[in-house]
Coordinates of C-alpha atoms and ligand atoms in Angstrom, one line a residue:
M940 CA -12.9 9.6 25.1
S941 CA -15.6 10.4 22.6
Q942 CA -15.3 10.4 18.9
K943 CA -14.6 13.8 17.5
D944 CA -16.0 15.5 14.4
P945 CA -13.3 15.2 11.8
Q946 CA -13.7 18.8 11.0
S947 CA -12.8 19.8 14.5
Q948 CA -9.8 17.6 14.9
P949 CA -6.6 19.5 15.6
A950 CA -4.5 19.6 12.5
V951 CA -0.8 20.2 12.9
V952 CA 0.6 21.3 9.6
A953 CA 4.3 20.9 8.9
K954 CA 6.2 22.3 5.9
P955 CA 6.4 19.9 3.0
A956 CA 9.7 18.1 2.9
S957 CA 12.1 20.1 0.8
A958 CA 13.9 17.1 -0.7
P959 CA 12.5 14.1 -2.6
Q960 CA 12.1 10.9 -0.7
T961 CA 15.1 8.8 -1.6
A962 CA 16.0 5.2 -1.0
P963 CA 19.4 4.4 0.6
A964 CA 22.3 5.4 -1.6
N965 CA 23.0 2.1 -3.2
H966 CA 19.3 1.6 -4.1
E967 CA 18.6 5.1 -5.5
P968 CA 16.9 5.4 -8.9
S969 CA 19.8 6.9 -11.0
K970 CA 17.8 9.8 -12.4
Q971 CA 16.1 11.9 -9.8
Q972 CA 13.0 13.3 -11.3
Q973 CA 11.4 16.4 -9.7
G974 CA 9.1 16.0 -6.8
N975 CA 8.2 13.7 -3.9
L976 CA 5.4 11.2 -3.7
Y977 CA 2.9 13.8 -2.7
T978 CA 3.6 16.1 -5.7
I979 CA 3.5 13.1 -8.0
V980 CA 0.2 12.0 -6.7
Q981 CA -1.0 15.6 -7.2
L982 CA 0.2 15.5 -10.8
Q983 CA -1.6 12.2 -11.4
L984 CA -4.8 13.7 -9.9
E985 CA -4.5 16.8 -12.1
K986 CA -4.0 14.7 -15.3
A987 CA -7.1 12.5 -14.5
A988 CA -9.2 15.5 -13.3
K989 CA -8.5 17.2 -16.7
S990 CA -9.3 14.1 -18.6
M991 CA -12.6 13.4 -16.9
G992 CA -13.7 17.0 -16.3
L993 CA -13.6 17.1 -12.5
S994 CA -15.3 20.2 -11.1
R995 CA -13.0 22.9 -9.7
D996 CA -14.7 22.6 -6.3
T997 CA -14.2 18.9 -5.9
A998 CA -10.6 19.2 -7.1
L999 CA -10.0 21.9 -4.5
I1000 CA -11.3 19.7 -1.7
L1001 CA -9.3 16.7 -2.8
S1002 CA -6.1 18.6 -3.2
Q1003 CA -5.2 18.5 0.5
P1004 CA -5.9 16.0 3.3
K1005 CA -8.6 16.9 5.8
N1006 CA -6.3 16.3 8.8
E1007 CA -2.6 16.0 9.3
L1008 CA -1.5 14.9 12.8
I1009 CA 2.1 14.9 14.1
I1010 CA 2.8 13.5 17.5
N1011 CA 6.0 13.3 19.4
F1012 CA 6.0 10.6 22.2
P1013 CA 8.6 9.2 24.6
V1014 CA 9.1 5.4 24.9
R1015 CA 11.1 3.6 27.5
M1016 CA 13.9 1.5 25.9
D1017 CA 15.1 -1.9 27.2
D1018 CA 18.1 -0.2 29.0
G1019 CA 15.7 2.1 30.9
S1020 CA 16.4 5.2 28.9
F1021 CA 13.7 7.3 27.2
K1022 CA 13.7 7.9 23.4
L1023 CA 11.5 10.4 21.6
F1024 CA 9.6 9.2 18.5
K1025 CA 7.8 11.2 15.8
G1026 CA 4.5 9.6 14.6
Y1027 CA 2.0 10.7 12.0
R1028 CA -1.5 10.1 10.9
V1029 CA -2.8 11.8 7.8
Q1030 CA -6.6 11.6 7.1
H1031 CA -7.1 12.5 3.5
N1032 CA -10.8 12.1 2.8
N1033 CA -13.9 10.4 4.4
I1034 CA -16.8 11.4 2.2
L1035 CA -17.4 7.7 1.2
G1036 CA -16.6 6.2 4.6
P1037 CA -14.2 6.1 7.5
Y1038 CA -10.5 6.9 6.8
K1039 CA -8.6 3.8 6.0
G1040 CA -4.9 3.1 5.4
G1041 CA -1.8 1.5 6.7
I1042 CA 0.8 2.3 9.3
R1043 CA 4.4 2.4 8.1
Y1044 CA 7.5 2.0 10.3
H1045 CA 10.5 3.3 8.3
E1046 CA 13.3 5.8 8.9
D1047 CA 12.3 7.8 5.8
V1048 CA 8.6 8.3 6.8
S1049 CA 7.6 12.0 6.3
L1050 CA 4.5 14.1 6.2
D1051 CA 4.6 14.5 2.4
E1052 CA 5.1 10.8 1.8
L1053 CA 2.1 10.0 4.0
K1054 CA 0.0 12.7 2.3
G1055 CA 0.6 11.0 -1.0
L1056 CA -0.1 7.6 0.3
A1057 CA -3.2 8.7 2.1
A1058 CA -4.6 10.3 -1.0
S1059 CA -3.9 7.1 -2.9
M1060 CA -6.0 5.3 -0.4
T1061 CA -8.9 7.6 -1.1
W1062 CA -8.7 6.9 -4.8
K1063 CA -8.3 3.1 -4.2
S1064 CA -11.3 2.8 -2.0
A1065 CA -13.4 4.9 -4.4
L1066 CA -12.2 3.0 -7.4
H1067 CA -13.2 -0.4 -5.9
D1068 CA -16.4 1.0 -4.4
I1069 CA -15.4 0.1 -0.9
P1070 CA -17.2 2.3 1.6
F1071 CA -14.0 3.7 3.1
G1072 CA -12.0 6.9 2.7
G1073 CA -8.2 7.3 2.7
G1074 CA -5.6 7.7 5.4
K1075 CA -2.1 6.7 6.2
G1076 CA 0.2 6.9 9.2
G1077 CA 3.6 5.9 10.4
I1078 CA 6.5 6.4 12.8
K1079 CA 9.8 7.7 11.6
F1080 CA 12.3 5.0 12.8
N1081 CA 14.0 1.8 11.7
P1082 CA 12.1 -1.1 13.3
R1083 CA 15.0 -3.5 12.6
L1084 CA 17.0 -1.7 15.3
H1085 CA 14.6 -2.5 18.1
S1086 CA 13.7 -5.6 20.2
K1087 CA 10.2 -7.1 20.2
S1088 CA 9.5 -5.5 23.6
E1089 CA 10.6 -2.1 22.4
L1090 CA 8.4 -2.5 19.3
E1091 CA 5.5 -3.3 21.5
R1092 CA 6.0 -0.2 23.7
I1093 CA 6.6 2.0 20.6
T1094 CA 3.3 0.7 19.0
R1095 CA 1.3 1.1 22.2
R1096 CA 2.6 4.6 23.0
Y1097 CA 1.9 5.7 19.4
T1098 CA -1.7 4.3 19.7
H1099 CA -2.2 6.0 23.0
A1100 CA -0.9 9.3 21.6
L1101 CA -3.3 9.0 18.6
G1102 CA -6.2 8.6 21.1
S1103 CA -9.6 9.1 19.6
N1104 CA -8.1 10.3 16.3
I1105 CA -8.5 6.7 15.2
G1106 CA -11.6 4.6 15.7
P1107 CA -13.7 1.7 14.3
E1108 CA -16.1 4.1 12.6
F1109 CA -13.7 6.9 12.0
D1110 CA -10.2 5.9 11.0
I1111 CA -9.0 2.3 10.7
P1112 CA -5.3 1.6 10.3
A1113 CA -3.8 -1.6 8.8
P1114 CA -0.3 -3.0 8.2
D1115 CA 2.1 -1.4 5.7
V1116 CA 5.9 -1.4 5.2
G1117 CA 7.6 -2.4 8.5
T1118 CA 4.4 -3.4 10.3
N1119 CA 2.5 -6.7 10.6
G1120 CA -0.4 -8.5 12.3
Q1121 CA 1.3 -8.6 15.7
M1122 CA 1.6 -4.8 15.7
M1123 CA -2.0 -4.4 14.6
V1124 CA -3.0 -6.6 17.6
W1125 CA -1.0 -4.3 20.0
I1126 CA -2.8 -1.3 18.5
M1127 CA -6.2 -3.0 18.9
D1128 CA -5.5 -4.0 22.5
T1129 CA -4.3 -0.6 23.5
Y1130 CA -7.2 1.2 21.9
M1131 CA -9.7 -1.3 23.4
N1132 CA -8.3 -0.8 26.9
V1133 CA -7.9 2.9 26.8
V1134 CA -10.2 4.6 24.4
G1135 CA -12.9 2.1 23.9
F1136 CA -13.2 0.8 27.4
G1137 CA -17.0 0.8 27.5
E1138 CA -17.6 -1.3 24.4
K1139 CA -14.5 -3.3 24.3
N1140 CA -15.4 -5.9 21.8
A1141 CA -16.9 -3.5 19.3
M1142 CA -13.5 -1.8 19.2
R1143 CA -11.8 -4.8 17.7
R1144 CA -12.3 -3.4 14.2
V1145 CA -10.3 -0.3 15.0
V1146 CA -7.6 -2.0 13.0
T1147 CA -7.5 -4.6 10.2
G1148 CA -4.7 -6.9 9.2
K1149 CA -4.8 -8.5 12.7
T1150 CA -3.7 -12.1 13.4
I1151 CA -6.4 -14.7 13.0
S1152 CA -6.4 -15.5 16.7
S1153 CA -7.1 -11.9 17.6
G1154 CA -9.9 -11.2 15.2
G1155 CA -8.2 -11.0 11.8
S1156 CA -9.6 -12.4 8.6
Y1157 CA -8.4 -15.5 6.8
G1158 CA -6.8 -14.4 3.6
R1159 CA -5.7 -10.9 4.7
E1160 CA -2.0 -11.6 4.9
S1161 CA -1.9 -12.8 1.3
A1162 CA -4.6 -10.4 0.0
T1163 CA -2.5 -7.8 -1.6
G1164 CA -0.3 -10.4 -3.4
A1165 CA -3.5 -12.3 -4.4
G1166 CA -5.1 -9.1 -5.8
T1167 CA -1.9 -8.3 -7.7
V1168 CA -2.0 -11.8 -9.3
H1169 CA -5.7 -11.4 -10.2
C1170 CA -4.9 -8.3 -12.2
I1171 CA -2.0 -10.0 -13.9
T1172 CA -4.2 -12.9 -14.8
E1173 CA -6.8 -10.5 -16.3
W1174 CA -4.1 -8.7 -18.2
A1175 CA -2.8 -12.1 -19.5
K1176 CA -6.3 -13.1 -20.6
D1177 CA -6.8 -9.8 -22.5
H1178 CA -3.5 -10.2 -24.2
R1179 CA -3.8 -14.0 -24.9
F1180 CA -0.6 -14.4 -22.9
N1181 CA 0.1 -17.7 -21.2
L1182 CA 1.4 -17.2 -17.6
N1183 CA 2.4 -20.9 -17.5
G1184 CA 6.0 -20.9 -18.5
C1185 CA 6.7 -17.1 -18.4
N1186 CA 9.3 -15.3 -16.2
Y1187 CA 8.9 -12.5 -13.8
I1188 CA 11.0 -10.3 -11.5
V1189 CA 9.9 -8.7 -8.2
Q1190 CA 11.4 -5.8 -6.3
G1191 CA 10.9 -6.1 -2.6
F1192 CA 10.3 -9.5 -1.0
G1193 CA 8.2 -8.6 2.0
N1194 CA 4.5 -9.2 2.4
V1195 CA 3.4 -8.1 -1.1
G1196 CA 6.4 -9.3 -3.0
S1197 CA 6.6 -12.8 -1.4
W1198 CA 2.9 -13.5 -1.7
T1199 CA 2.7 -12.3 -5.3
S1200 CA 5.7 -14.6 -6.1
K1201 CA 4.2 -17.6 -4.4
L1202 CA 0.9 -17.2 -6.1
L1203 CA 2.4 -16.5 -9.6
S1204 CA 4.6 -19.5 -9.3
K1205 CA 1.6 -21.6 -8.5
M1206 CA 0.4 -20.6 -12.0
G1207 CA 3.5 -21.9 -13.6
A1208 CA 5.4 -18.6 -13.8
T1209 CA 9.1 -18.5 -12.8
L1210 CA 10.7 -15.9 -10.5
V1211 CA 14.1 -15.2 -12.0
A1212 CA 15.3 -12.2 -9.9
T1213 CA 14.3 -10.3 -6.8
G1214 CA 15.8 -8.0 -4.3
D1215 CA 15.3 -6.1 -1.1
Y1216 CA 16.8 -3.3 1.0
K1217 CA 20.1 -5.3 1.3
G1218 CA 20.6 -6.4 -2.3
Y1219 CA 19.4 -8.3 -5.4
I1220 CA 19.6 -12.0 -6.4
Y1221 CA 19.2 -13.8 -9.8
N1222 CA 18.8 -17.4 -11.0
P1223 CA 17.7 -17.9 -14.7
E1224 CA 16.6 -21.4 -13.7
G1225 CA 14.2 -19.9 -11.2
L1226 CA 14.0 -19.0 -7.5
N1227 CA 11.7 -21.0 -5.3
P1228 CA 9.5 -18.3 -3.5
H1229 CA 8.5 -20.7 -0.7
K1230 CA 12.1 -21.6 0.1
L1231 CA 13.2 -18.0 -0.4
S1232 CA 10.5 -16.9 2.1
E1233 CA 11.9 -19.3 4.7
H1234 CA 15.4 -17.9 4.1
V1235 CA 14.1 -14.3 4.5
T1236 CA 12.3 -15.3 7.8
A1237 CA 15.5 -16.8 9.1
T1238 CA 18.0 -14.1 7.9
G1239 CA 15.9 -11.0 7.3
S1240 CA 16.8 -10.6 3.7
V1241 CA 17.0 -12.4 0.3
Q1242 CA 20.7 -11.8 0.3
G1243 CA 22.8 -15.0 0.6
Y1244 CA 20.1 -17.3 -0.6
K1245 CA 22.1 -20.3 -1.7
H1246 CA 20.4 -21.1 -5.0
S1247 CA 21.2 -17.6 -6.5
K1248 CA 23.8 -15.2 -7.7
A1249 CA 24.1 -11.7 -6.3
I1250 CA 23.4 -9.0 -8.8
T1251 CA 23.4 -5.2 -8.6
R1252 CA 20.3 -3.0 -8.6
E1253 CA 21.2 -1.9 -12.1
E1254 CA 21.5 -5.5 -13.3
F1255 CA 18.2 -6.4 -11.8
F1256 CA 16.4 -3.8 -13.9
Q1257 CA 18.0 -5.3 -17.0
V1258 CA 16.9 -8.9 -16.4
E1259 CA 14.9 -10.2 -19.3
A1260 CA 11.4 -11.3 -18.1
D1261 CA 7.7 -11.0 -19.0
I1262 CA 6.4 -9.3 -15.8
F1263 CA 7.9 -6.8 -13.4
V1264 CA 6.2 -6.4 -10.0
P1265 CA 7.6 -3.5 -8.0
A1266 CA 6.7 -4.4 -4.4
A1267 CA 9.2 -2.4 -2.3
L1268 CA 8.9 1.4 -1.7
E1269 CA 7.6 4.3 -3.8
L1270 CA 9.6 6.1 -6.5
E1271 CA 11.9 3.2 -7.4
V1272 CA 11.3 3.3 -11.2
G1273 CA 12.9 6.4 -12.7
E1274 CA 13.7 7.2 -16.4
K1275 CA 16.8 5.0 -16.4
E1276 CA 15.0 2.0 -15.0
A1277 CA 12.1 2.5 -17.4
R1278 CA 14.5 2.4 -20.3
A1279 CA 16.3 -0.6 -18.9
L1280 CA 13.3 -2.8 -18.2
K1281 CA 12.9 -5.7 -20.6
V1282 CA 9.3 -6.8 -19.7
K1283 CA 5.8 -6.8 -21.2
V1284 CA 3.9 -5.5 -18.2
V1285 CA 4.6 -3.6 -14.9
A1286 CA 2.1 -4.5 -12.2
E1287 CA 2.5 -2.0 -9.4
G1288 CA 2.3 -4.0 -6.1
A1289 CA 3.9 -1.1 -4.2
N1290 CA 2.3 2.3 -3.8
G1291 CA 3.6 5.0 -6.1
P1292 CA 6.7 3.1 -7.5
T1293 CA 6.8 4.8 -10.8
Y1294 CA 7.7 8.4 -11.7
P1295 CA 5.3 10.0 -14.3
E1296 CA 8.2 10.5 -16.8
A1297 CA 9.2 6.9 -16.4
E1298 CA 5.6 5.7 -16.9
Q1299 CA 5.5 7.6 -20.2
I1300 CA 8.7 6.0 -21.3
L1301 CA 7.3 2.5 -20.5
I1302 CA 4.0 3.3 -22.4
D1303 CA 6.0 4.6 -25.4
R1304 CA 8.1 1.4 -25.3
G1305 CA 4.9 -0.6 -25.5
I1306 CA 5.1 -1.8 -21.9
D1307 CA 1.8 -1.9 -20.1
V1308 CA 1.5 -0.3 -16.7
L1309 CA -1.1 -1.6 -14.3
P1310 CA -1.4 1.1 -11.7
D1311 CA -1.1 0.8 -7.9
I1312 CA -4.6 1.8 -7.0
L1313 CA -6.0 -0.9 -9.2
V1314 CA -3.4 -3.7 -8.6
N1315 CA -2.5 -3.5 -4.9
S1316 CA -6.1 -3.0 -3.6
G1317 CA -6.5 -6.6 -2.5
G1318 CA -5.3 -5.5 0.9
V1319 CA -7.9 -2.9 1.5
M1320 CA -10.6 -5.1 0.0
V1321 CA -9.9 -7.9 2.5
S1322 CA -9.4 -5.3 5.2
Y1323 CA -13.0 -4.3 4.5
F1324 CA -14.1 -7.9 4.8
E1325 CA -12.3 -8.2 8.1
W1326 CA -13.9 -5.0 9.4
L1327 CA -17.4 -6.4 8.3
Q1328 CA -16.7 -9.8 9.9
N1329 CA -15.8 -8.0 13.2
K1330 CA -18.8 -5.8 13.0
R1331 CA -21.2 -8.7 12.4
S1332 CA -19.3 -11.1 14.8
E1333 CA -18.8 -13.5 11.9
R1334 CA -15.9 -15.6 10.7
W1335 CA -15.7 -16.3 7.0
D1336 CA -13.6 -19.2 5.8
L1337 CA -10.7 -18.8 3.5
E1338 CA -12.6 -19.9 0.4
E1339 CA -15.3 -17.3 1.0
V1340 CA -12.7 -14.5 1.4
E1341 CA -10.8 -15.6 -1.7
R1342 CA -14.0 -15.9 -3.8
R1343 CA -15.1 -12.4 -2.8
L1344 CA -11.6 -11.0 -3.4
E1345 CA -11.3 -12.5 -6.8
A1346 CA -14.8 -11.3 -7.9
G1347 CA -14.0 -7.8 -6.6
M1348 CA -10.6 -7.5 -8.3
K1349 CA -11.9 -8.9 -11.6
R1350 CA -15.0 -6.6 -11.6
T1351 CA -12.9 -3.5 -11.1
Y1352 CA -10.3 -4.6 -13.6
A1353 CA -13.0 -5.0 -16.3
I1354 CA -14.5 -1.6 -15.5
V1355 CA -11.0 0.1 -15.8
R1356 CA -10.1 -1.7 -19.0
D1357 CA -13.5 -0.8 -20.6
Y1358 CA -13.1 2.8 -19.5
A1359 CA -9.5 3.0 -20.8
E1360 CA -10.6 1.5 -24.2
E1361 CA -13.7 3.8 -24.5
K1362 CA -11.9 7.0 -23.6
K1363 CA -8.6 6.1 -25.1
V1364 CA -6.6 6.8 -21.9
D1365 CA -4.0 4.8 -20.0
F1366 CA -5.0 2.5 -17.1
R1367 CA -3.9 5.0 -14.4
T1368 CA -5.9 7.8 -15.8
A1369 CA -8.9 5.4 -16.2
S1370 CA -8.6 4.2 -12.6
Y1371 CA -8.3 7.8 -11.2
S1372 CA -11.1 9.0 -13.4
I1373 CA -13.5 6.3 -12.1
A1374 CA -12.6 7.0 -8.5
L1375 CA -12.9 10.8 -9.0
D1376 CA -16.3 10.4 -10.6
R1377 CA -17.6 8.6 -7.5
L1378 CA -16.2 11.2 -5.2
E1379 CA -17.5 14.0 -7.3
K1380 CA -21.1 12.5 -7.2
A1381 CA -21.0 12.4 -3.4
Y1382 CA -19.8 16.0 -3.1
S1383 CA -22.2 17.3 -5.7
E1384 CA -25.1 15.7 -3.7
R1385 CA -23.9 16.5 -0.2
G1386 CA -22.1 19.8 -0.7
I1387 CA -20.1 21.1 2.2
F1388 CA -21.4 21.6 5.7
P1389 CA -22.4 24.1 7.1
Ligands
NAD590 P1 7.2 -5.1 3.8 O1 7.8 -4.3 4.8 O2 6.6 -6.4 4.1 O3 8.2 -5.4 2.5 C1 8.9 -4.3 1.9 C2 10.0 -5.0 1.1 O4 10.7 -4.0 0.4 C3 11.1 -5.7 1.9 O5 11.5 -6.9 1.3 C4 12.2 -4.7 2.0 O6 13.5 -5.2 2.3 C5 12.1 -4.1 0.6 N1 12.8 -2.8 0.5 C6 12.8 -1.8 1.3 N2 13.5 -0.8 0.9 C7 14.0 -1.2 -0.3 C8 14.8 -0.6 -1.3 N3 15.3 0.6 -1.1 N4 15.1 -1.3 -2.4 C9 14.6 -2.6 -2.6 N5 13.8 -3.2 -1.7 C10 13.5 -2.5 -0.6 O7 6.1 -4.2 3.1 P2 4.8 -4.6 2.2 O8 3.6 -4.6 3.1 O9 5.1 -5.7 1.4 O10 4.7 -3.3 1.3 C11 5.4 -3.1 0.1 C12 4.7 -2.1 -0.8 O11 3.4 -2.5 -1.0 C13 4.6 -0.7 -0.2 O12 4.7 0.3 -1.2 C14 3.2 -0.7 0.5 O13 2.7 0.6 0.7 C15 2.5 -1.4 -0.6 N6 1.2 -2.0 -0.2 C16 1.2 -2.9 0.9 C17 0.0 -3.5 1.2 C18 -0.1 -4.6 2.3 O14 -1.3 -5.1 2.4 N7 0.9 -4.9 3.0 C19 -1.2 -3.1 0.6 C20 -1.1 -2.2 -0.5 C21 0.1 -1.7 -0.8

């Protein structure tokens, strides 16, 4: 199959979800603000656009994704029966490079959620000057309810159904919530064997976040956590704050949460509370993130970790600490959580964890908010390194990847901080404004074709 012009791709447009995306009942932010992730990302865009004077034409183009694909595909289950799955791929913008963004497996996946996440990827790549655009995809199902062989068939059928709507120079998926390196390898293998049959090896970079043995990059698995920690380190330097001896709390103990915890603990900081989809745990003396990771690998959750006390979600948000890293799902920090938090800084490891009203409360309370598109971009940065290594048939060692990641994160952090200081805006507005400025320049030079 040949690569299609993005403009001519079929776009299946569904109605926006009528209800906000919510977490399971026992995890819900207590005050439900208006809007879902997509409408909130739109509000953030409008605020920054107004602040930096974005042209009406560019704002119009960026207000909607270029393509929205919905695919329904059958998969054979282990008992021989067929089950129908709903998959998505949203391609928000590719003026600066191929669409880039994760694949999420979760029962709450919806078109609006993915539209918001895809737009965030466009801002993130532009902010860090990574030559990629923004995309996001997913399948609406709970991967925990399926065997490994069912997960493989679901992933391969999804890839096959996407066909040439993804591609190494067109749209490059990566892991996100509910997916990992093994699933990326299944995507790569399916794509290579079906779509890219002629140039098999060049197709390897159709996905990033692969396992090392199948063409992934050293340092990709830890990249988002590492990038989060680089931003926290820069914040600490600016505030003459000593990370050695401080406390932190982390919501979500998956890829981002566990790596952030391991790397922060290496700097002498202590994890005192964390939680996941099953519940929250606390130990004022400190939780060992390495041992906790082993517990999660063995049991699937932080719950029941023996060196801890179970606490409620409400109690978690009241734990006294210096740093809070949301690293679970979006829209977890509402007004009540913002009033409850007793921290100095919120570093958004997750995408879109904070409602705008909650962010204002945090800022008014003197709590700094380091926004997602700045903080959690270590993943897309090392994804770019992986894509480059595949393209050049190179293998960079871990030190090389970590050095480039650190330099990239620190460079962007400094640009955002300087912009925020000069224009007297918050870090999110500064981050969006820098990204929008880069997109605007490209549109003003290139215009729209034909
Ligand atoms: P993951 O699936 O590895 O981990 C998610 C964690 O959140 C798990 O511990 C899960 O139990 C927990 N969780 C799920 N629902 C919850 C709820 N309602 N309450 C509390 N905890 C809940 O996913 P991940 O890759 O670590 O992604 C986490 C966040 O970081 C997402 O917002 C994702 O979009 C974002 N992100 C990930 C990457 C990456 O490289 N993986 C990059 C950038 C941003």
